[in-house]
Amino acid sequence: MSSRSSTLPLSLVSDQHRNEVRGWQLFRRHRLALASGLLLLMFIGIAVFADQVTPYDPNATNTDYARGKPQAPSFEYALGTDNYGRDYLSRTISGVRVSLFVGISAVIFQLLIGVTIGALAGYFGGWLDNLLMRITDIFLAIPAFMLLLILAGILGGTLLALIFAIGALNWMTVARLVRGQFLSLREREFVMAGQCIGASHWRLIAVYILPNTISSIIVAATLSIPGAILTESALSFLGLGVPPPNASLGNMLGGAQQWIRTAWWMWIVPGATISLIVLAFNFVGDGLRDALDPQLR
Amino acid sequence: MIRYIIRRLLLAVPLLLVISALTFVIVEIAPGDAAQMYIDPEKGTDPAYIEQIRRNLGLDQPIHVRYVAWLGQTLSGDWGFSFRSRRAVTLEVGDRLPNTLLLGGTALLLSFVLAVPIGVISAFKRYSWIDYTVTTLSLVGTSIPIFWVALLFIQVFAIQMDWFPASGMRSVREQYTGWQSVIDVLHHMILPTIVLALAQIAGWSRYQRSALLDVLGQDYIRTARGKGVRERRVLILHALRNALIPMITLVGISVPSVVTGAFITETIFSWPGIGRLGVDAVSGRDYPVIMAVTMLSAVLIILSSLLADIAYAWADPRIRYEQS
Amino acid sequence: MRKLSLILILFVILSVSAVSAQESSTLIVQSNGDPQTLSGLYANDGNSLSVVTFLVEPLVLGGENWGDSIEPALAESWTVSDDGLEYTFNLRQGVKWHDGVEFTAADVLFTYQVVLLEENAIDWRSNLLQNGEPFGFEVVDDYTFKVILTQPDATVLTALSIPIVPAHAFESTNVVDAPFNTNPIGTGPYRFVEWNTGENIVLEANADYWRGAPKIGRLVVSFIEGVENSANALLAGELDFARIDGADLTPFQDNPDFTIVEAPRDLMRYVGFNVQSELYSDPAVRQALAVGLDRNAVIDAVAGGYGILPDSVFNRSVFVYEEGRNAQYAFDPEAAKQQLADLGWTDSDGNGFLDKDGQELTLNLAYLGTWSLMQNISPIVYDNWRALGVNVTLVPLDDAAANTEIYDNQNVEKSYDAFLGGWGLFGPEPDHYRNYLASETGFFAYNNADVIALFDEGRSTSDADARYGIYEQADALLWQDLPLIPIFQPIGVYVFRSDLNLEEAEINGTFLTGLKFPGNAYFVES
């Protein structure tokens, strides 16, 4: 904590800039994180241009080709087909898109809730802090998976419902983290200086304090995405996640269960893809934390 | 300390009330109701019959009446009957809860026992190949979906190698007694426990590593080192003790996720636990069981976080809860 | 001589040990999970029936879940009066309940009376009504029981095929919450021992069973959900007998350790239409969709080829079924497109979907999302019909939602255009199909006066030839009108250890457990 000099708001920007530059250098030194970042960029690129890069319509069956059995990779189908004759490469690509979309959106949603609640609680303190933290406690004490199942039933199996459900049940860690940072930051000299020159509460929150918490938020967010992706895949594995016929890596794994003995690509491909994406996010998050989190430097 | 504990326990009461009301309402909003689960599609044409089922289940009452009734009953120890099985909820839950706790508890213990040394080694050998290998492996461990690992383990260790059973908690064919039955259960536990622990070990060892690094960076450790205290003494006496504190919290807050999250593992290994029960209850809108499972899990979560805080205070004399 | 006696002694010892091995042997069968109830009166779900079928018995076999033919069980024989109004059952004598009390006509009367009591909310009630009025019952003596009808009814034997429960078990309790429901007593080959929640139910041989004591001493119904998990358990030796399908069969094929037996099941997988929905009220549209659905591909992809392509809305076990009588809706996407075009459905705005008078041909296809079979069928239906230009949306629902939205017999208004479903309608009696095919509040909201009239006529006709003629007409009419597209009738594939002999136990897909006489199963000494 002490390594960061407390300064007036004017020099705040440059201080932060310096931190970012140093952070970037540290991140670059983390070679695995860098490689993972590139890998993620590639996955994101594939997801964005999924429609252009899929060789086939991922939902189009070719039952004459498959004859009820998954077909091994071939010249025609690079990753083989499932038992409906659907191109597995196209499904994997579209599954990557769904998984990334759900994972990232759910985390953005949980950041929106978590940062707002954490910032308000930490900045204002008092009864508001008490109230918001009690609400956080309630959500922390709710058995999330049970509620997720009920919510999936209420909202119906749509992507948005899934994002909402995952986000709504996982914002608590971010809220606590942000609150903690606000609690300590609001006592710092530069904030007090801001108060003296008559900055409004909102300005103090958004301009003075929040930017100083960004690095921890980014780290927390990056490390939350894997959880969201794995939750989606677990729900889809149970048949309660992404609605068919759309592919998600989770429901592909669910569908591969019965082929585990006969068709290796059916479960290796989606399983390895999920693991790779999650792993990449974890490495990037790890690298970011080493780079941005002053406590570990 | 006692005052603090009492205060926390008192605070838990409104918390549980809110959770119970919330769950009740959410189940009510969900489409479909338990009465429908009873009706054989080929016979249930008679509206009077359906009304009768609703009456028998008490579903004809408005929600607030049912909630108050549920609350009163639950507080008096009567948890009602499962709509689905028509068995007492205390029986339904009581039979399964110990199994889930056994599996979850063992998995937690295993994770802890493995994660701490792994974390310590990688912290002390920071940026060495050991650190990289351990960190990478543990990250790979967290990144693989547990149901995938579970399926793989069954194929390899239960079917190909035939080392462990593929399903259940006890052998059905042989009726073991005494020690043999304990060993039998242990034998069945090995695969699901490892699967459950895997995700924890990875995350925890990383956490242990950073906590230890954090402590090693503190001034007092530097001072101790500066004074020439031997490295091992530094490790054992000062650093590890303080680095274990955040671990305790982590274990505390992981309890619920291990217990309720055991659901998939329980299904794949046909383990007779509470996760399976809860999910079936949700899908059948079986209020009494949903409420029981939710409330028990909530109590478990609250208690474990309280225990974590107490352990925290015990491990770190600097922390006092009296005034906060 | 000495040698011979030695051999004799050895033989005796061996046979004694063989017998004791038999007695202590255990047969492990599969069920998906804890039963909802162990009472024969309430069991109507697979999990409960998988256990209850071993414990209790009806007067005659042939009713729902009790096989595909009328055969004596607790009733040894019966006679019908000339006017078809009186059925007199001669009950089997010397049959004992599992607690040793003798089975008599009083138990039969008690069972039927309890079922008729509305407050008990027992599904079987409608079986015992005729035009809303209950059958008349009469205990003639301990072993003679009479059922009196107000008009002839050809379905009465299957209707009476309800598990009989012991009157003495309910002396001081109501039926809904009776201890009997978790600690049942029956007359069946196996008796209840213990219920290990979430794990299994243990039964033991009923030594006094009237067909003869079961050869296997202990029967365990193990709770293992999912075919893939059952397959794993079979391979790992934790199950002895299970129904396996699709891809999970591979490790058992050409495997000397396991035997595979196929047996047709009285089930149908189908796409049911909401016949009242605006877009699908025209039978011609439904026929076009039938032609545009590759049902053989479904059989291959979801059932590993173990399915029968139907050419009737009735299961094959129904007495009126005759293969080839109805013209098959053979898969021909081009013909289907043409049929839709002839009806005015064309893609006039070029968005890939058909439209007519500015309305797009959309189809909400609902199904029970937690039922993996339905989940597995959906991609082909989706893709086949999309290819025709129908804008299909799949709507997976969880159990409770599906029960309200799909399996709803109360409302004519349905929220979907079509749904994927499966029925289990057992035995030769077509009247069982009434709630599906001749009821406006049924799943298909199908209200065809002609069909209803034929069903009513068929029920009150007792002459076999006349009935055949009536249902033959109904069959043709239904196949034309197509309120549902039958996709396939699954063939049950039963896999069991090769040292298990099930010849006398008779594998029969119309019993929920797959075994007609489970008491006759035995292990071969290897």
mmCIF file of C-alpha atoms in Angstrom, chain C residues 62-64 67-69 158 266 315-319 425-430 432-433 510:
data_model
loop_
_atom_site.group_PDB
_atom_site.id
_atom_site.type_symbol
_atom_site.label_atom_id
_atom_site.label_comp_id
_atom_site.label_asym_id
_atom_site.label_seq_id
_atom_site.Cartn_x
_atom_site.Cartn_y
_atom_site.Cartn_z
ATOM 1 C CA GLY C 62 -52.835 -57.160 -18.766
ATOM 2 C CA GLY C 63 -53.541 -53.763 -17.259
ATOM 3 C CA GLU C 64 -51.263 -50.779 -17.475
ATOM 4 C CA GLY C 67 -47.982 -56.992 -19.353
ATOM 5 C CA ASP C 68 -49.531 -57.236 -22.755
ATOM 6 C CA SER C 69 -52.073 -59.986 -22.297
ATOM 7 C CA THR C 158 -57.710 -54.330 -18.012
ATOM 8 C CA ASP C 266 -45.467 -50.445 -25.508
ATOM 9 C CA ASN C 315 -48.934 -49.115 -30.680
ATOM 10 C CA ARG C 316 -48.337 -52.451 -32.346
ATOM 11 C CA SER C 317 -49.738 -54.321 -29.384
ATOM 12 C CA VAL C 318 -53.233 -52.941 -29.964
ATOM 13 C CA PHE C 319 -55.417 -55.704 -31.343
ATOM 14 C CA LEU C 425 -49.966 -47.260 -23.324
ATOM 15 C CA PHE C 426 -49.946 -50.919 -22.591
ATOM 16 C CA GLY C 427 -51.733 -53.908 -23.927
ATOM 17 C CA PRO C 428 -54.177 -54.709 -26.690
ATOM 18 C CA GLU C 429 -56.941 -52.347 -25.594
ATOM 19 C CA PRO C 430 -57.356 -49.269 -27.859
ATOM 20 C CA HIS C 432 -56.587 -46.671 -23.364
ATOM 21 C CA TYR C 433 -55.893 -44.077 -26.042
ATOM 22 C CA THR C 510 -44.407 -54.279 -21.405
#
